[in-house]
Short mmCIF file of C-alpha atoms in Angstrom, two decimals:
data_model
loop_
_atom_site.label_atom_id
_atom_site.label_comp_id
_atom_site.label_asym_id
_atom_site.label_seq_id
_atom_site.Cartn_x
_atom_site.Cartn_y
_atom_site.Cartn_z
CA MET A 1 4.14 -29.70 0.63
CA GLY A 2 2.98 -30.10 3.95
CA ARG A 3 -0.01 -28.93 5.43
CA TRP A 4 -1.50 -25.30 6.33
CA ASP A 5 -3.62 -25.63 9.20
CA PHE A 6 -4.41 -21.83 9.81
CA GLY A 7 -7.28 -20.00 8.59
CA GLY A 8 -8.82 -22.35 5.88
CA PHE A 9 -6.49 -21.70 3.36
CA ALA A 10 -2.99 -20.84 3.31
CA TYR A 11 -2.41 -17.54 4.19
CA ALA A 12 -5.93 -16.95 5.41
CA THR A 13 -6.52 -14.88 8.81
CA GLU A 14 -8.39 -15.79 11.92
CA PRO A 15 -10.21 -13.71 14.70
CA LEU A 16 -8.27 -13.64 17.28
CA VAL A 17 -9.80 -13.87 21.09
CA LEU A 18 -8.55 -12.96 24.47
CA PRO A 19 -9.67 -12.14 27.75
CA GLY A 20 -10.25 -8.25 28.82
CA VAL A 21 -7.05 -6.39 29.41
CA GLY A 22 -6.49 -7.08 33.13
CA GLU A 23 -8.91 -9.74 33.56
CA PRO A 24 -7.26 -13.00 34.26
CA ASP A 25 -7.52 -16.37 31.99
CA GLY A 26 -10.68 -18.16 32.46
CA PRO A 27 -10.58 -21.24 35.04
CA ALA A 28 -8.09 -23.47 34.25
CA ASP A 29 -8.99 -27.19 32.12
CA ASP A 30 -6.87 -29.83 31.01
CA GLY A 31 -4.48 -28.53 28.20
CA PRO A 32 -3.92 -30.45 25.36
CA ALA A 33 -0.15 -31.14 26.53
CA VAL A 34 1.15 -33.53 23.57
CA ASP A 35 -0.82 -30.64 20.72
CA TYR A 36 1.39 -28.40 22.36
CA ALA A 37 4.70 -30.10 22.04
CA GLY A 38 3.49 -31.30 18.43
CA SER A 39 3.58 -27.45 17.62
CA CYS A 40 6.69 -27.18 19.46
CA ARG A 41 8.46 -29.60 17.30
CA HIS A 42 7.06 -28.67 14.13
CA LEU A 43 7.95 -24.93 14.73
CA ALA A 44 11.81 -26.31 15.86
CA ALA A 45 11.40 -28.29 12.27
CA LEU A 46 10.82 -25.47 10.51
CA GLY A 47 13.86 -23.61 12.33
CA GLN A 48 16.24 -26.67 11.24
CA ARG A 49 15.01 -27.03 7.46
CA GLY A 50 14.15 -23.29 6.85
CA LEU A 51 13.76 -22.31 2.93
CA LEU A 52 15.51 -25.64 2.19
CA ILE A 53 12.13 -28.16 2.53
CA PRO A 54 9.26 -25.56 2.59
CA GLU A 55 5.99 -27.31 3.49
CA VAL A 56 3.75 -24.99 1.60
CA GLU A 57 3.84 -23.47 -2.02
CA PRO A 58 4.82 -19.43 -1.57
CA CYS A 59 2.49 -16.68 -1.82
CA GLU A 60 1.15 -15.69 -5.28
CA SER A 61 -0.30 -12.52 -3.81
CA PRO A 62 1.96 -10.01 -2.51
CA GLU A 63 -1.36 -8.17 -1.10
CA GLU A 64 -2.53 -11.50 0.46
CA LEU A 65 0.80 -12.38 1.93
CA PHE A 66 1.52 -9.27 3.69
CA TRP A 67 -2.02 -8.72 4.50
CA PHE A 68 -1.78 -12.27 6.48
CA ARG A 69 1.48 -11.04 8.08
CA TRP A 70 0.25 -7.57 9.11
CA LEU A 71 -2.68 -8.87 11.04
CA THR A 72 -1.36 -12.33 12.09
CA GLY A 73 1.60 -10.79 13.57
CA HIS A 74 0.14 -8.16 15.47
CA GLN A 75 -2.16 -10.65 17.00
CA VAL A 76 1.11 -12.03 18.09
CA CYS A 77 1.94 -9.42 19.78
CA PHE A 78 -1.30 -9.05 21.63
CA ILE A 79 -0.83 -12.19 23.26
CA VAL A 80 2.95 -11.88 23.90
CA TRP A 81 2.20 -8.70 25.97
CA ARG A 82 -0.78 -10.24 27.62
CA LEU A 83 2.20 -12.98 29.01
CA ILE A 84 4.62 -10.36 29.73
CA ALA A 85 1.72 -8.55 31.88
CA GLN A 86 1.43 -11.65 33.71
CA LEU A 87 5.01 -11.80 34.61
CA VAL A 88 5.20 -8.25 35.49
CA ASP A 89 1.96 -8.75 37.98
CA ASP A 90 3.59 -11.86 39.32
CA LEU A 91 6.96 -9.75 40.11
CA ALA A 92 4.67 -7.08 42.01
CA GLU A 93 2.79 -9.52 43.73
CA GLU A 94 5.95 -11.22 44.63
CA ARG A 95 4.13 -14.85 43.25
CA ARG A 96 7.53 -15.61 40.98
CA PRO A 97 11.26 -14.92 41.85
CA VAL A 98 13.01 -11.71 40.00
CA ALA A 99 16.04 -14.18 38.85
CA GLU A 100 13.03 -16.40 37.19
CA ALA A 101 11.22 -13.77 35.68
CA LEU A 102 13.52 -11.79 33.90
CA PRO A 103 14.70 -13.88 31.39
CA LEU A 104 11.26 -15.10 30.57
CA ILE A 105 10.32 -11.39 30.01
CA SER A 106 13.31 -10.71 27.86
CA ARG A 107 12.46 -13.99 25.62
CA TYR A 108 8.83 -12.65 24.86
CA VAL A 109 10.74 -8.96 24.08
CA ASP A 110 12.48 -11.04 21.38
CA GLY A 111 9.40 -12.44 20.39
CA TYR A 112 8.06 -8.74 19.92
CA SER A 113 10.84 -7.76 18.30
CA ALA A 114 10.67 -10.68 15.87
CA MET A 115 7.22 -9.84 15.22
CA LEU A 116 7.79 -6.32 14.42
CA LEU A 117 10.49 -7.24 11.96
CA TYR A 118 7.91 -10.16 10.05
CA THR A 119 4.84 -7.19 10.52
CA GLY A 120 6.97 -4.70 8.94
CA SER A 121 8.73 -6.78 5.91
CA CYS A 122 6.03 -5.32 3.43
CA PRO A 123 7.68 -3.44 0.68
CA PRO A 124 6.97 0.57 1.28
CA ASP A 125 4.92 0.93 -1.49
CA LEU A 126 2.85 -1.50 -0.45
CA TYR A 127 2.36 -0.74 2.67
CA ASN A 128 1.23 3.02 1.68
CA ALA A 129 -0.86 1.72 -0.80
CA LEU A 130 -2.62 -0.99 1.26
CA ILE A 131 -1.75 -1.14 5.10
CA ARG A 132 -1.88 2.93 5.71
CA PRO A 133 -5.01 3.18 4.23
CA SER A 134 -7.01 0.65 5.68
CA MET A 135 -5.87 1.69 9.26
CA ARG A 136 -6.70 5.60 8.19
CA ARG A 137 -10.11 4.34 7.25
CA ARG A 138 -11.08 3.19 10.40
CA HIS A 139 -10.03 6.57 11.66
CA ARG A 140 -8.20 9.13 11.00
CA ALA A 141 -5.84 9.30 13.68
CA PHE A 142 -5.45 5.72 13.90
CA SER A 143 -2.43 4.74 16.24
CA GLY A 144 -0.29 1.83 17.93
CA ALA A 145 -0.55 3.28 21.34
CA TRP A 146 -4.37 2.55 21.26
CA ALA A 147 -3.69 -1.41 21.60
CA PRO A 148 -5.02 -2.23 24.78
CA ASP A 149 -2.42 -5.14 26.00
CA TYR A 150 0.06 -2.40 25.28
CA TRP A 151 -0.96 -0.11 28.31
CA PRO A 152 -0.15 -2.48 31.52
CA ILE A 153 3.68 -2.99 30.24
CA ARG A 154 4.32 0.56 28.16
CA ASP A 155 6.69 1.69 31.30
CA LEU A 156 8.82 -2.02 30.36
CA PHE A 157 9.27 -0.78 27.30
CA ARG A 158 10.07 2.94 28.42
CA ARG A 159 13.28 1.56 29.98
CA ARG A 160 11.60 1.61 33.48
CA ARG A 161 12.05 -0.77 36.47
CA LEU A 162 10.08 -3.19 37.30
CA PRO A 163 8.90 -3.97 40.75
CA GLY A 164 11.24 -5.90 42.99
CA THR A 165 13.98 -5.99 40.72
CA VAL A 166 16.12 -2.94 42.12
CA ASP A 167 19.30 -5.43 43.10
CA ALA A 168 18.44 -7.60 40.41
CA ASP A 169 20.84 -8.07 37.18
CA ALA A 170 18.53 -7.30 34.33
CA GLY A 171 21.25 -6.97 31.47
CA GLU A 172 19.65 -9.22 29.66
CA LEU A 173 16.62 -7.75 29.60
CA HIS A 174 17.96 -4.31 28.80
CA ASP A 175 19.60 -5.52 25.69
CA SER A 176 16.18 -7.11 24.43
CA ILE A 177 14.47 -3.95 25.36
CA SER A 178 17.37 -2.20 23.51
CA LEU A 179 17.28 -4.47 20.05
CA LEU A 180 13.27 -3.81 20.32
CA HIS A 181 13.74 0.08 19.88
CA LEU A 182 16.46 -0.76 17.51
CA VAL A 183 13.98 -2.63 15.51
CA HIS A 184 11.22 -0.42 15.83
CA ASP A 185 13.18 2.69 14.80
CA GLY A 186 14.36 0.71 11.57
CA VAL A 187 10.67 -0.49 10.65
CA ALA A 188 9.54 2.90 10.72
CA ALA A 189 11.87 4.71 8.75
CA ARG A 190 11.75 1.88 5.99
CA LEU A 191 7.93 2.14 5.92
CA VAL A 192 6.93 5.37 6.85
CA ALA A 193 9.22 8.02 4.29
CA ASN A 194 8.13 11.51 6.09
CA GLY A 195 8.25 9.84 9.34
CA ARG A 196 4.95 11.21 10.12
CA SER A 197 2.53 8.22 11.58
CA LEU A 198 -1.48 8.98 10.78
CA LEU A 199 -1.76 10.64 14.66
CA ARG A 200 0.58 13.20 13.44
CA GLU A 201 -0.62 13.52 10.12
CA ALA A 202 -4.06 13.93 11.34
CA ALA A 203 -6.17 17.07 11.80
CA VAL A 204 -8.81 15.62 14.24
CA ARG A 205 -8.38 14.43 17.69
CA GLY A 206 -8.28 10.63 18.81
CA PRO A 207 -11.05 9.19 20.13
CA GLY A 208 -11.33 8.28 24.40
CA HIS A 209 -9.30 5.56 25.64
CA ARG A 210 -12.06 3.27 25.56
CA PRO A 211 -13.50 3.82 21.99
CA ALA A 212 -9.75 3.81 20.96
CA GLY A 213 -9.34 0.06 22.34
CA LEU A 214 -12.29 -0.88 20.65
CA ILE A 215 -11.52 0.61 17.09
CA TYR A 216 -7.99 -1.32 17.49
CA ASP A 217 -9.42 -4.84 18.35
CA ALA A 218 -11.98 -4.45 15.17
CA TYR A 219 -9.52 -3.12 12.96
CA PHE A 220 -7.23 -6.50 14.32
CA THR A 221 -10.25 -8.92 14.31
CA THR A 222 -9.71 -9.63 18.04
CA LEU A 223 -12.71 -10.32 20.12
CA ARG A 224 -12.67 -10.07 24.47
CA ALA A 225 -14.15 -12.79 26.01
CA PRO A 226 -13.26 -15.30 29.09
CA VAL A 227 -11.13 -17.55 27.49
CA THR A 228 -8.57 -19.96 29.56
CA ARG A 229 -4.90 -20.01 29.24
CA HIS A 230 -5.17 -22.93 27.49
CA GLU A 231 -6.82 -21.55 24.73
CA VAL A 232 -4.74 -18.31 24.67
CA VAL A 233 -1.64 -20.58 24.05
CA ALA A 234 -3.03 -22.51 21.73
CA GLN A 235 -4.25 -19.97 19.65
CA LEU A 236 -0.47 -18.70 19.72
CA LEU A 237 1.12 -21.78 18.93
CA ARG A 238 -1.19 -21.91 15.21
CA ARG A 239 0.18 -18.60 14.13
CA LEU A 240 3.62 -19.12 15.18
CA VAL A 241 3.58 -22.11 13.25
CA ALA A 242 1.53 -20.38 10.21
CA ILE A 243 4.20 -17.94 10.43
CA ALA A 244 7.09 -20.08 10.76
CA GLN A 245 5.79 -21.93 7.31
CA ASP A 246 5.44 -18.56 5.99
CA VAL A 247 9.07 -17.27 6.34
CA ALA A 248 10.08 -20.81 5.18
CA ALA A 249 8.31 -20.50 1.88
CA ASN A 250 8.62 -16.95 1.23
CA GLY A 251 11.60 -15.41 3.27
CA LEU A 252 11.57 -12.44 4.88
CA TYR A 253 11.20 -9.81 2.52
CA ALA A 254 10.12 -9.99 -1.20
CA ALA A 255 13.87 -10.69 -3.53
CA ASP A 256 13.22 -7.32 -4.50
CA ASP A 257 12.91 -5.32 -1.75
CA THR A 258 17.13 -4.68 -0.78
CA VAL A 259 17.25 -1.46 0.86
CA ARG A 260 17.44 -1.18 4.48
CA PRO A 261 17.85 1.73 6.74
CA ALA A 262 21.02 1.72 9.10
CA GLU A 263 19.04 0.46 12.30
CA LEU A 264 17.93 -2.63 10.19
CA ARG A 265 21.81 -3.22 9.20
CA THR A 266 22.82 -3.47 12.46
CA ALA A 267 24.49 -6.90 13.75
CA GLU A 268 22.04 -7.08 16.26
CA VAL A 269 18.73 -7.17 13.74
CA ILE A 270 20.46 -9.16 11.39
CA LYS A 271 20.84 -11.99 14.01
CA CYS A 272 17.37 -11.68 14.97
CA GLU A 273 16.26 -11.61 10.95
CA ASN A 274 18.41 -14.90 10.58
CA GLY A 275 17.18 -16.38 14.04
CA LEU A 276 13.44 -15.53 13.69
CA VAL A 277 11.77 -18.88 13.77
CA ASP A 278 14.29 -19.78 16.30
CA ILE A 279 12.87 -16.94 18.57
CA LEU A 280 9.44 -18.24 18.10
CA TYR A 281 9.94 -21.48 18.81
CA GLY A 282 11.63 -20.28 22.08
CA VAL A 283 8.30 -18.40 22.93
CA ALA A 284 6.34 -21.31 21.99
CA GLN A 285 8.08 -23.13 24.00
CA GLN A 286 8.30 -20.73 26.87
CA ALA A 287 4.80 -19.99 26.89
CA CYS A 288 3.49 -23.69 26.89
CA ASP A 289 5.72 -24.66 30.19
CA LEU A 290 5.97 -28.59 29.22
CA PRO A 291 8.68 -30.42 30.60
CA SER A 292 11.84 -31.03 27.83
CA GLN A 293 11.18 -34.58 27.59
CA LEU A 294 7.74 -33.85 26.00
CA LEU A 295 9.11 -31.69 23.67
CA HIS A 296 11.59 -33.68 22.41
CA ALA A 297 9.33 -37.09 22.57
CA PRO A 298 7.33 -38.46 19.06
CA ARG A 299 3.49 -37.65 18.77
CA PRO A 300 1.65 -40.72 19.51
CA GLY A 301 1.68 -42.92 16.63
CA MET A 302 5.03 -41.61 15.22
CA ALA A 303 8.34 -42.69 14.60
CA GLU A 304 11.39 -40.83 15.79
CA GLU A 305 12.81 -39.21 12.90
#
């Protein structure tokens, strides 16, 4: 079996540290490019081997496995949203050409779709016994809309045109957002039998914008402090490798969890499920922004496989 390096033991969670929403990354430092490349190669290998050669033992506790997925998958979403927001800012300030930015945003949106499938892979009965009550204990009206990193890019997911893209070919991005909505609706239909979120069921008002963000961050063990871009990417890579190891060992769904709503039976969603680790590899490769020759080179002291 391979080595699990995340959280201290297999299927443990870690706190996430990000800059405040809208705040720039901390001062640049020398990023560990070789470590980044090693993580990317690890992800690529996991995508190729899949369930044939799992690196860790399957998780024996469904509660532990799906709690890990719920927390860690959401933390990946927060980082991906931040990376998307930075690209949207680049477009607004004309720091990056539209033709370059749109494919990058599309790949991150696909990564978000993959994380929705991953966090939503919990069996419905376990979701309603473990995860939904844990959110309600934080606040009766707990809502995904409280996520601080989501706010700067919510218009993108509502299909509103990005700045500077009036004449651009945004077909790939539109397809990615369409897939995202399909996955979101399918996961909601699968996990929430009555279709009513905690927010809709609550007989109380939600807190103000800032307290809501603090509650949301605290629930997902996310802290706000000045950190560099390299530290953000390193945290992303650690999570993506752990998630890929998990999927290789356990599969996406439990063996006896076979019921899917219509949205999750579409060809587009099935393709996303089957290529989930490859999508994660694409997100990692893009976030690292490393030259291709470094991604394919062996680690120092290692021979080519």
